[in-house]
Coordinates of C-alpha atoms in Angstrom, one line a residue:
M1 CA 100.4 72.1 -38.7
G2 CA 97.8 69.4 -38.3
I3 CA 98.2 65.9 -37.0
K4 CA 99.9 63.5 -39.3
N5 CA 99.7 59.7 -39.2
E6 CA 103.5 59.5 -38.6
V7 CA 105.6 58.5 -35.7
M8 CA 105.5 61.0 -32.9
L9 CA 108.5 61.4 -30.5
I10 CA 107.9 62.0 -26.8
T11 CA 110.7 64.1 -25.2
Y12 CA 111.7 66.6 -22.7
A13 CA 113.2 69.9 -23.9
D14 CA 116.6 69.1 -22.4
S15 CA 116.9 65.3 -23.0
M16 CA 118.2 65.2 -26.6
G17 CA 120.7 68.0 -26.3
K18 CA 120.6 70.6 -23.6
D19 CA 117.8 72.8 -24.9
L20 CA 115.2 73.3 -27.6
K21 CA 117.7 74.6 -30.1
E22 CA 119.8 71.5 -29.8
L23 CA 116.7 69.2 -29.9
N24 CA 115.7 70.7 -33.2
E25 CA 119.3 70.3 -34.5
V26 CA 119.4 66.6 -33.5
L27 CA 115.9 65.9 -35.0
T28 CA 116.6 67.6 -38.3
K29 CA 120.0 66.0 -38.5
H30 CA 119.1 62.4 -37.7
F31 CA 115.3 61.9 -37.7
Q32 CA 113.8 64.3 -40.3
D33 CA 112.0 61.5 -42.2
S34 CA 111.5 59.1 -39.4
V35 CA 109.8 61.4 -36.9
G36 CA 106.7 63.4 -38.0
G37 CA 105.6 64.9 -34.7
V38 CA 106.9 65.8 -31.2
H39 CA 105.1 65.6 -27.9
L40 CA 107.2 68.2 -26.1
L41 CA 106.8 67.3 -22.4
P42 CA 106.1 70.4 -20.2
F43 CA 108.6 73.1 -21.0
Y44 CA 107.0 75.8 -18.8
P45 CA 108.5 77.1 -15.6
S46 CA 107.7 74.5 -13.0
S47 CA 108.3 73.8 -9.3
A48 CA 108.2 70.0 -9.3
D49 CA 107.6 66.7 -11.1
R50 CA 109.9 67.5 -14.1
G51 CA 107.6 70.1 -15.5
F52 CA 104.2 68.8 -14.4
A53 CA 103.8 71.5 -11.7
P54 CA 103.5 74.5 -14.0
M55 CA 103.8 78.0 -12.6
T56 CA 102.6 79.5 -15.9
Y57 CA 101.8 78.5 -19.4
K58 CA 102.8 81.8 -20.9
E59 CA 106.5 81.3 -20.7
V60 CA 109.2 78.8 -21.8
D61 CA 111.5 77.8 -18.9
K62 CA 114.6 79.9 -19.6
P63 CA 117.2 77.1 -19.6
F64 CA 115.2 75.5 -22.4
G65 CA 115.0 78.5 -24.7
T66 CA 112.2 80.7 -26.0
W67 CA 108.9 80.6 -27.8
E68 CA 110.9 81.3 -31.0
D69 CA 112.7 78.0 -30.4
V70 CA 109.3 76.2 -30.0
K71 CA 108.1 77.9 -33.3
A72 CA 111.2 76.7 -35.1
L73 CA 110.4 73.1 -33.9
S74 CA 106.8 73.5 -35.1
D75 CA 108.1 74.4 -38.6
N76 CA 109.5 70.9 -38.9
F77 CA 107.2 68.7 -36.8
Y78 CA 103.6 68.8 -35.6
L79 CA 103.6 69.4 -31.8
M80 CA 101.7 68.2 -28.8
F81 CA 101.8 70.3 -25.6
D82 CA 100.6 69.4 -22.1
F83 CA 97.9 71.2 -20.1
M84 CA 97.5 70.1 -16.5
V85 CA 93.7 70.5 -16.3
N86 CA 93.7 69.1 -12.7
H87 CA 96.3 71.3 -11.0
I88 CA 98.7 74.3 -11.0
S89 CA 101.9 74.9 -9.0
R90 CA 101.8 75.8 -5.4
S91 CA 104.6 78.3 -6.2
S92 CA 102.5 79.9 -9.0
E93 CA 101.4 83.6 -8.7
Y94 CA 97.8 82.3 -8.5
F95 CA 98.3 80.2 -5.4
Q96 CA 100.7 82.6 -3.7
D97 CA 98.2 85.4 -4.1
F98 CA 95.6 83.2 -2.6
I99 CA 97.9 82.6 0.4
N100 CA 98.5 86.3 0.8
K101 CA 94.9 87.5 0.4
K102 CA 92.9 84.4 1.1
N103 CA 89.3 84.8 0.0
E104 CA 90.0 88.4 -1.1
S105 CA 92.3 87.0 -3.8
E106 CA 91.0 87.2 -7.3
Y107 CA 92.3 83.7 -7.7
A108 CA 90.6 82.2 -4.6
D109 CA 88.0 80.4 -6.6
L110 CA 90.6 78.5 -8.6
F111 CA 91.2 76.3 -5.6
I112 CA 89.1 73.8 -3.5
Q113 CA 88.8 74.6 0.2
Y114 CA 87.8 71.5 2.2
K115 CA 85.5 73.4 4.4
N116 CA 83.5 74.6 1.4
F117 CA 83.6 71.2 -0.5
W118 CA 82.3 68.8 2.1
P119 CA 78.8 69.1 3.5
N120 CA 80.1 69.2 7.1
G121 CA 83.3 71.0 6.4
E122 CA 85.3 67.7 6.7
P123 CA 85.0 64.4 5.0
T124 CA 83.9 61.3 6.9
Q125 CA 86.1 58.2 6.9
E126 CA 83.6 56.7 4.5
D127 CA 84.1 59.7 2.1
V128 CA 87.9 59.4 2.3
D129 CA 87.7 55.6 1.7
K130 CA 85.7 56.2 -1.5
I131 CA 88.2 58.6 -3.1
Y132 CA 90.5 57.3 -5.8
K133 CA 93.7 58.4 -4.1
R134 CA 97.4 58.7 -4.9
K135 CA 98.2 59.1 -1.2
P136 CA 97.5 56.9 1.8
R137 CA 95.3 59.6 3.3
A138 CA 92.8 62.2 2.3
P139 CA 94.1 64.3 -0.7
Y140 CA 94.9 67.7 0.9
I141 CA 97.6 69.9 2.2
D142 CA 97.4 72.2 5.3
V143 CA 97.9 75.8 4.2
T144 CA 98.7 78.6 6.6
F145 CA 97.6 81.9 5.1
N146 CA 99.2 85.3 5.8
D147 CA 96.5 86.2 8.2
G148 CA 97.6 83.2 10.4
S149 CA 94.5 81.1 9.6
E150 CA 94.8 77.5 8.4
E151 CA 92.8 75.6 5.8
K152 CA 92.9 72.2 4.1
I153 CA 93.3 72.7 0.3
W154 CA 92.7 69.8 -2.1
C155 CA 95.9 68.3 -3.4
T156 CA 95.8 65.0 -5.2
F157 CA 99.5 64.6 -6.2
D158 CA 102.7 66.2 -5.0
E159 CA 102.4 69.0 -2.5
E160 CA 103.5 71.4 -5.2
Q161 CA 100.6 70.4 -7.4
I162 CA 97.4 72.1 -6.1
D163 CA 94.1 71.0 -7.6
L164 CA 91.9 73.4 -9.6
N165 CA 88.2 73.8 -9.1
V166 CA 87.1 73.0 -12.7
Y167 CA 83.5 73.7 -11.9
H168 CA 83.9 77.4 -11.2
E169 CA 83.6 80.0 -13.9
R170 CA 86.9 81.7 -12.8
T171 CA 88.7 78.4 -13.4
K172 CA 86.9 77.9 -16.7
Q173 CA 88.1 81.3 -17.8
F174 CA 91.7 80.4 -16.7
I175 CA 91.5 77.2 -18.8
K176 CA 90.1 79.0 -21.8
E177 CA 92.8 81.7 -21.7
N178 CA 95.7 79.2 -21.4
L179 CA 94.4 76.7 -24.0
H180 CA 94.0 79.5 -26.6
Y181 CA 97.4 80.7 -25.8
L182 CA 99.0 77.3 -26.3
A183 CA 97.0 76.9 -29.6
E184 CA 98.4 80.2 -30.8
K185 CA 101.9 79.0 -29.9
G186 CA 101.8 76.1 -32.3
A187 CA 100.1 73.1 -30.6
S188 CA 98.4 70.8 -33.1
I189 CA 97.1 68.7 -30.2
I190 CA 97.0 69.3 -26.4
R191 CA 97.3 66.5 -23.9
L192 CA 95.1 66.8 -20.9
D193 CA 97.2 65.5 -18.1
A194 CA 95.5 63.8 -15.1
F195 CA 92.1 65.0 -16.4
A196 CA 90.2 62.1 -14.7
Y197 CA 91.1 63.5 -11.3
A198 CA 89.7 67.0 -12.1
T199 CA 86.0 66.2 -11.5
K200 CA 85.0 65.9 -7.9
Q201 CA 81.7 65.6 -6.0
P202 CA 81.1 64.7 -2.3
G203 CA 80.1 61.0 -1.9
T204 CA 81.9 59.9 -5.1
N205 CA 85.4 58.5 -5.8
C206 CA 86.3 61.9 -7.3
F207 CA 87.7 60.1 -10.4
F208 CA 86.3 60.1 -13.9
I209 CA 82.8 61.2 -12.6
E210 CA 80.1 60.9 -15.1
P211 CA 78.5 63.0 -16.6
D212 CA 80.8 65.7 -15.1
T213 CA 83.9 64.4 -17.0
W214 CA 82.0 64.5 -20.4
E215 CA 80.8 68.0 -19.7
M216 CA 84.3 69.2 -19.0
L217 CA 85.8 67.5 -22.0
D218 CA 83.1 68.8 -24.3
E219 CA 83.7 72.3 -23.1
I220 CA 87.4 72.1 -23.7
K221 CA 86.8 70.5 -27.1
A222 CA 84.5 73.4 -28.0
L223 CA 87.2 75.9 -27.0
L224 CA 89.8 74.3 -29.2
D225 CA 87.8 73.2 -32.2
P226 CA 87.7 76.7 -33.7
C227 CA 91.6 76.8 -33.4
G228 CA 91.9 73.5 -35.3
V229 CA 93.6 71.9 -32.3
E230 CA 92.7 68.4 -31.0
I231 CA 92.8 67.2 -27.4
L232 CA 94.1 63.9 -26.0
P233 CA 92.8 63.0 -22.5
E234 CA 95.4 61.1 -20.6
I235 CA 94.3 58.4 -18.2
H236 CA 96.0 55.3 -16.7
E237 CA 93.2 52.9 -15.7
H238 CA 91.1 50.0 -17.0
Y239 CA 91.1 49.9 -20.8
S240 CA 87.3 50.2 -20.8
I241 CA 87.6 53.9 -20.0
Q242 CA 89.7 54.4 -23.2
M243 CA 86.9 52.6 -25.0
K244 CA 84.3 55.0 -23.6
L245 CA 86.4 58.0 -24.7
A246 CA 86.9 56.5 -28.1
E247 CA 83.1 55.9 -28.5
R248 CA 82.6 59.6 -28.0
G249 CA 85.1 60.5 -30.7
Y250 CA 88.1 61.5 -28.6
W251 CA 91.7 60.6 -29.2
V252 CA 92.9 58.0 -26.7
Y253 CA 96.1 56.4 -25.6
D254 CA 96.9 52.7 -26.0
F255 CA 98.5 52.1 -22.7
A256 CA 97.7 48.4 -22.7
L257 CA 100.0 47.6 -25.6
P258 CA 103.3 47.8 -23.7
M259 CA 102.5 45.0 -21.3
L260 CA 100.8 42.9 -24.0
V261 CA 103.9 43.1 -26.2
L262 CA 106.1 42.1 -23.3
H263 CA 103.8 39.3 -22.4
G264 CA 103.9 38.0 -26.0
L265 CA 107.7 38.2 -26.3
Y266 CA 108.3 36.8 -22.8
S267 CA 105.8 33.9 -23.1
G268 CA 105.9 33.2 -26.8
R269 CA 102.1 33.4 -26.8
A270 CA 100.4 35.5 -29.5
D271 CA 96.7 35.2 -28.5
R272 CA 96.4 37.9 -25.9
L273 CA 98.2 40.5 -28.1
A274 CA 96.2 39.4 -31.2
N275 CA 92.9 39.8 -29.3
W276 CA 93.8 43.4 -28.3
L277 CA 95.0 44.4 -31.8
R278 CA 91.6 43.3 -33.1
M279 CA 89.5 45.2 -30.6
S280 CA 91.5 48.3 -29.7
P281 CA 90.3 51.7 -30.8
K282 CA 91.5 53.1 -34.2
K283 CA 91.7 56.8 -33.2
Q284 CA 94.5 56.5 -30.8
F285 CA 98.2 57.1 -30.0
T286 CA 100.1 53.9 -29.3
T287 CA 102.9 53.6 -26.8
L288 CA 105.5 51.1 -25.6
D289 CA 107.3 53.6 -23.4
T290 CA 106.6 57.1 -21.9
H291 CA 108.2 59.5 -19.4
D292 CA 106.3 57.5 -16.7
G293 CA 106.7 53.7 -16.3
I294 CA 105.2 50.8 -18.1
G295 CA 101.6 50.8 -17.0
V296 CA 100.2 47.8 -15.2
V297 CA 96.6 48.7 -14.4
D298 CA 95.8 49.5 -18.0
V299 CA 96.1 45.8 -19.0
A300 CA 93.7 44.3 -16.4
D301 CA 91.3 41.8 -17.9
L302 CA 93.3 41.8 -21.2
L303 CA 95.7 39.6 -19.3
T304 CA 94.7 37.6 -16.3
S305 CA 96.0 38.5 -12.9
K306 CA 98.4 35.5 -13.1
E307 CA 99.6 36.6 -16.5
I308 CA 100.2 40.2 -15.3
E309 CA 102.2 38.8 -12.4
E310 CA 104.2 36.5 -14.6
T311 CA 105.0 39.4 -17.0
R312 CA 106.1 41.5 -14.1
D313 CA 108.3 38.7 -12.8
D314 CA 109.8 38.2 -16.3
L315 CA 110.7 41.8 -16.5
F316 CA 112.9 41.4 -13.5
S317 CA 114.4 38.1 -14.5
K318 CA 114.7 38.6 -18.3
G319 CA 115.1 42.3 -18.4
A320 CA 118.6 43.9 -18.1
N321 CA 119.7 45.8 -15.0
V322 CA 116.3 46.2 -13.4
K323 CA 115.5 45.2 -9.8
R324 CA 112.3 45.0 -7.9
V325 CA 113.6 47.5 -5.4
Y326 CA 113.6 50.2 -8.1
N327 CA 109.8 50.0 -8.2
T328 CA 109.2 50.5 -4.4
M329 CA 108.9 53.4 -2.0
E330 CA 112.6 53.3 -1.5
Y331 CA 112.8 54.8 -5.0
N332 CA 109.7 56.9 -4.6
N333 CA 107.5 54.5 -6.5
L334 CA 104.8 51.9 -6.1
D335 CA 104.8 49.2 -8.7
I336 CA 101.1 48.7 -8.5
Y337 CA 100.9 51.6 -11.0
Q338 CA 103.9 51.1 -13.2
L339 CA 107.2 49.4 -13.8
N340 CA 110.3 51.5 -14.1
C341 CA 112.6 50.3 -16.9
T342 CA 113.5 51.3 -20.4
Y343 CA 111.7 49.2 -23.0
Y344 CA 115.0 48.2 -24.6
S345 CA 116.3 46.9 -21.2
A346 CA 112.9 45.3 -20.5
L347 CA 113.8 43.1 -23.5
G348 CA 117.2 42.3 -22.2
N349 CA 118.9 44.9 -24.4
K350 CA 118.4 42.5 -27.3
D351 CA 118.2 44.3 -30.7
D352 CA 116.1 41.7 -32.5
A353 CA 113.5 41.6 -29.8
Y354 CA 113.4 45.3 -29.5
V355 CA 113.0 46.0 -33.3
L356 CA 110.2 43.4 -33.4
A357 CA 108.4 45.1 -30.5
R358 CA 108.5 48.4 -32.5
A359 CA 107.3 46.7 -35.6
I360 CA 104.3 45.4 -33.7
Q361 CA 103.6 48.8 -32.4
F362 CA 103.9 50.4 -35.9
F363 CA 101.5 47.9 -37.4
A364 CA 99.0 48.4 -34.5
P365 CA 96.0 50.7 -35.1
G366 CA 96.7 54.3 -34.3
I367 CA 99.6 56.8 -34.4
P368 CA 102.8 55.4 -32.8
Q369 CA 104.5 57.4 -30.1
V370 CA 108.1 56.6 -29.3
Y371 CA 109.7 58.0 -26.1
Y372 CA 113.2 59.5 -26.7
V373 CA 115.0 56.8 -24.7
G374 CA 113.2 54.2 -26.8
L375 CA 114.0 56.2 -30.0
L376 CA 117.7 55.8 -29.1
A377 CA 117.3 52.1 -27.9
G378 CA 118.5 53.3 -24.5
E379 CA 119.5 51.1 -21.6
N380 CA 118.5 51.6 -18.0
D381 CA 120.4 54.6 -16.5
I382 CA 121.4 53.1 -13.2
E383 CA 123.7 56.0 -12.4
L384 CA 121.0 58.6 -12.6
L385 CA 118.6 56.4 -10.7
E386 CA 121.0 55.9 -7.8
K387 CA 122.0 59.6 -7.8
T388 CA 118.4 60.8 -7.5
K389 CA 116.7 57.8 -5.8
V390 CA 113.7 58.4 -8.1
G391 CA 112.6 55.2 -9.8
R392 CA 111.4 56.9 -13.0
N393 CA 114.8 58.3 -13.7
I394 CA 116.0 54.9 -14.8
N395 CA 114.2 55.8 -18.0
R396 CA 115.1 59.5 -18.2
H397 CA 118.7 59.7 -19.4
Y398 CA 120.1 63.0 -20.5
Y399 CA 121.7 62.6 -24.0
T400 CA 124.2 65.1 -25.3
K401 CA 124.4 65.8 -29.0
E402 CA 127.7 64.0 -29.2
E403 CA 126.2 60.9 -27.4
I404 CA 123.4 60.8 -30.0
D405 CA 125.8 61.1 -32.9
E406 CA 127.6 58.0 -31.5
T407 CA 124.4 56.1 -30.8
M408 CA 123.3 56.6 -34.4
N409 CA 126.2 54.2 -35.5
R410 CA 124.6 51.2 -33.7
P411 CA 123.0 48.7 -36.1
V412 CA 119.8 48.7 -34.1
M413 CA 119.3 52.4 -35.0
S414 CA 119.5 51.9 -38.7
H415 CA 117.0 49.0 -38.4
L416 CA 114.7 51.1 -36.3
I417 CA 114.9 54.2 -38.6
N418 CA 114.2 52.1 -41.8
L419 CA 111.1 50.7 -40.1
M420 CA 109.9 54.2 -39.0
K421 CA 110.4 55.7 -42.5
F422 CA 108.4 52.9 -43.9
R423 CA 105.6 53.4 -41.3
N424 CA 105.5 57.1 -42.1
S425 CA 105.4 56.8 -45.9
Y426 CA 103.6 53.6 -46.9
P427 CA 99.8 54.3 -47.5
A428 CA 98.5 50.9 -46.1
F429 CA 98.7 52.3 -42.5
E430 CA 95.8 54.7 -43.3
G431 CA 93.6 51.7 -43.8
D432 CA 92.3 48.4 -42.2
I433 CA 94.0 45.9 -40.0
E434 CA 93.7 42.1 -39.9
V435 CA 95.4 39.9 -37.3
I436 CA 96.0 36.2 -37.7
E437 CA 97.6 34.0 -35.1
Q438 CA 98.0 30.2 -35.2
E439 CA 96.3 28.9 -32.1
G440 CA 98.8 27.5 -29.6
T441 CA 101.8 28.8 -31.4
S442 CA 104.1 31.9 -31.1
L443 CA 103.3 33.0 -34.7
I444 CA 101.4 36.2 -35.4
E445 CA 100.6 38.0 -38.7
I446 CA 99.5 41.6 -38.8
I447 CA 98.1 42.9 -42.2
R448 CA 97.5 46.5 -43.0
T449 CA 95.6 47.4 -46.2
A450 CA 94.4 50.5 -47.9
G451 CA 93.3 50.2 -51.5
E452 CA 96.0 48.5 -53.5
H453 CA 98.6 49.0 -50.7
R454 CA 99.2 46.1 -48.4
A455 CA 101.9 45.7 -45.7
V456 CA 102.4 42.4 -43.8
L457 CA 104.3 41.8 -40.6
K458 CA 105.0 38.1 -39.9
A459 CA 106.6 37.3 -36.6
D460 CA 107.6 34.5 -34.3
L461 CA 107.3 35.9 -30.8
A462 CA 109.4 33.1 -29.3
T463 CA 112.4 33.4 -31.6
Y464 CA 112.1 37.1 -32.5
D465 CA 112.3 36.2 -36.2
Y466 CA 110.1 38.5 -38.4
E467 CA 109.8 39.9 -41.8
V468 CA 107.9 42.8 -43.4
T469 CA 106.6 42.6 -46.9
Y470 CA 104.6 45.1 -48.9
Y471 CA 102.9 45.4 -52.3
D472 CA 104.4 47.9 -54.8
P473 CA 101.5 48.8 -57.1
D474 CA 103.8 50.5 -59.6
L475 CA 105.8 47.3 -60.1
R476 CA 102.8 45.1 -59.4
E477 CA 104.8 42.9 -57.1
T478 CA 105.3 42.1 -53.4
K479 CA 108.7 43.1 -51.9
N480 CA 110.6 42.6 -48.7
L481 CA 111.3 45.6 -46.6
E482 CA 115.1 45.8 -46.4
G483 CA 117.3 47.0 -43.6
I484 CA 115.1 46.1 -40.6
K485 CA 117.3 43.4 -39.2

């Protein structure tokens, strides 16, 4: 099934019901016409990071179900799968064989040994300072092999996520084999997680290196084009990188929109949001929330440093049940990268503000993605957060089928679903966008047009008042969209 310009759900296999079967039941029961696609977050056996330290791509983690369950889901929704082009699990057969046999292992060339990477076997302090790091030191782990020798092995993220040497033919073969496998298993689009960390050269920042990154992406695209499968490179950084990707024809993420919408709804200012809606790429997936936090670095220069800080402060003062401490090392997070909070709670658990935020997203250029907690207008899960002491878990509630049935009775859900159905079915969203804001006011108007079809969102960011109108070419009249308030 190919990509559709319809709302895509982001979910774990065990977050809307306990497994893939229950997920399919919930979606076909409640969201058949409001959700067109599903980004199924990593469902492979994994040793860390909620699936993002895959041990293999050839299996479905047994508690989630089987490939038959994935196939059943793909019969109803187009699917996005994850491929971690930067790393593989330390507990995988590949790395364990490397530990056992060292350089005699058939998988040795998948990994990056410091002594072979750096000209002098070790990086200088200047080398380390240049690297775009996720740790306060050089990105490696010390590995003791079965023969008793020790080596430093490149490791950017968690110690269970060992980086791959994407330059080596052995790794390229590994990538090809697994991408083709995932294509055969029903992926319409494959998300390349953390791809910008995969390219590495001594003397560089080892992040989004050019032209290395383009060569890697072009090779992967060439592998999947014959399968009819698209790729979505994932990167949290300055929006200009998304622009570069878009210029080369790749799908991109709109990770700037979440903070811009919050800024607009907190401040009552429409200008920053309007500016971005006019300039943002068209071939993109939009987000307000994801399995990670609300990105901060993505909005640099679209908001000033002061505006970013004010928006961050407003989240803690105007949002519901969210504290600064949840975004610190005490909860395994640094808020320089992201803010941990559900989007519904970021807007104070206010239904009108939340539905307006989604209306803005649905009128923005691109295909909307809605995270499962956002789909259910979920509040911060303080209990799970305190139980695990992991900041991101504030936005990772586990819903039972019964809980979802009950949630569907809330008025906010009917408003949201009516809006999603309209977004999925009305032809204007295939066409152009025009954005009008009245200077110095909180008013914004977003107009989508394709042929005779025209949909208009008029909103007041300060009061959360809004309306959606659309032209019905059969009746030759403009109508109000009902059931969205």
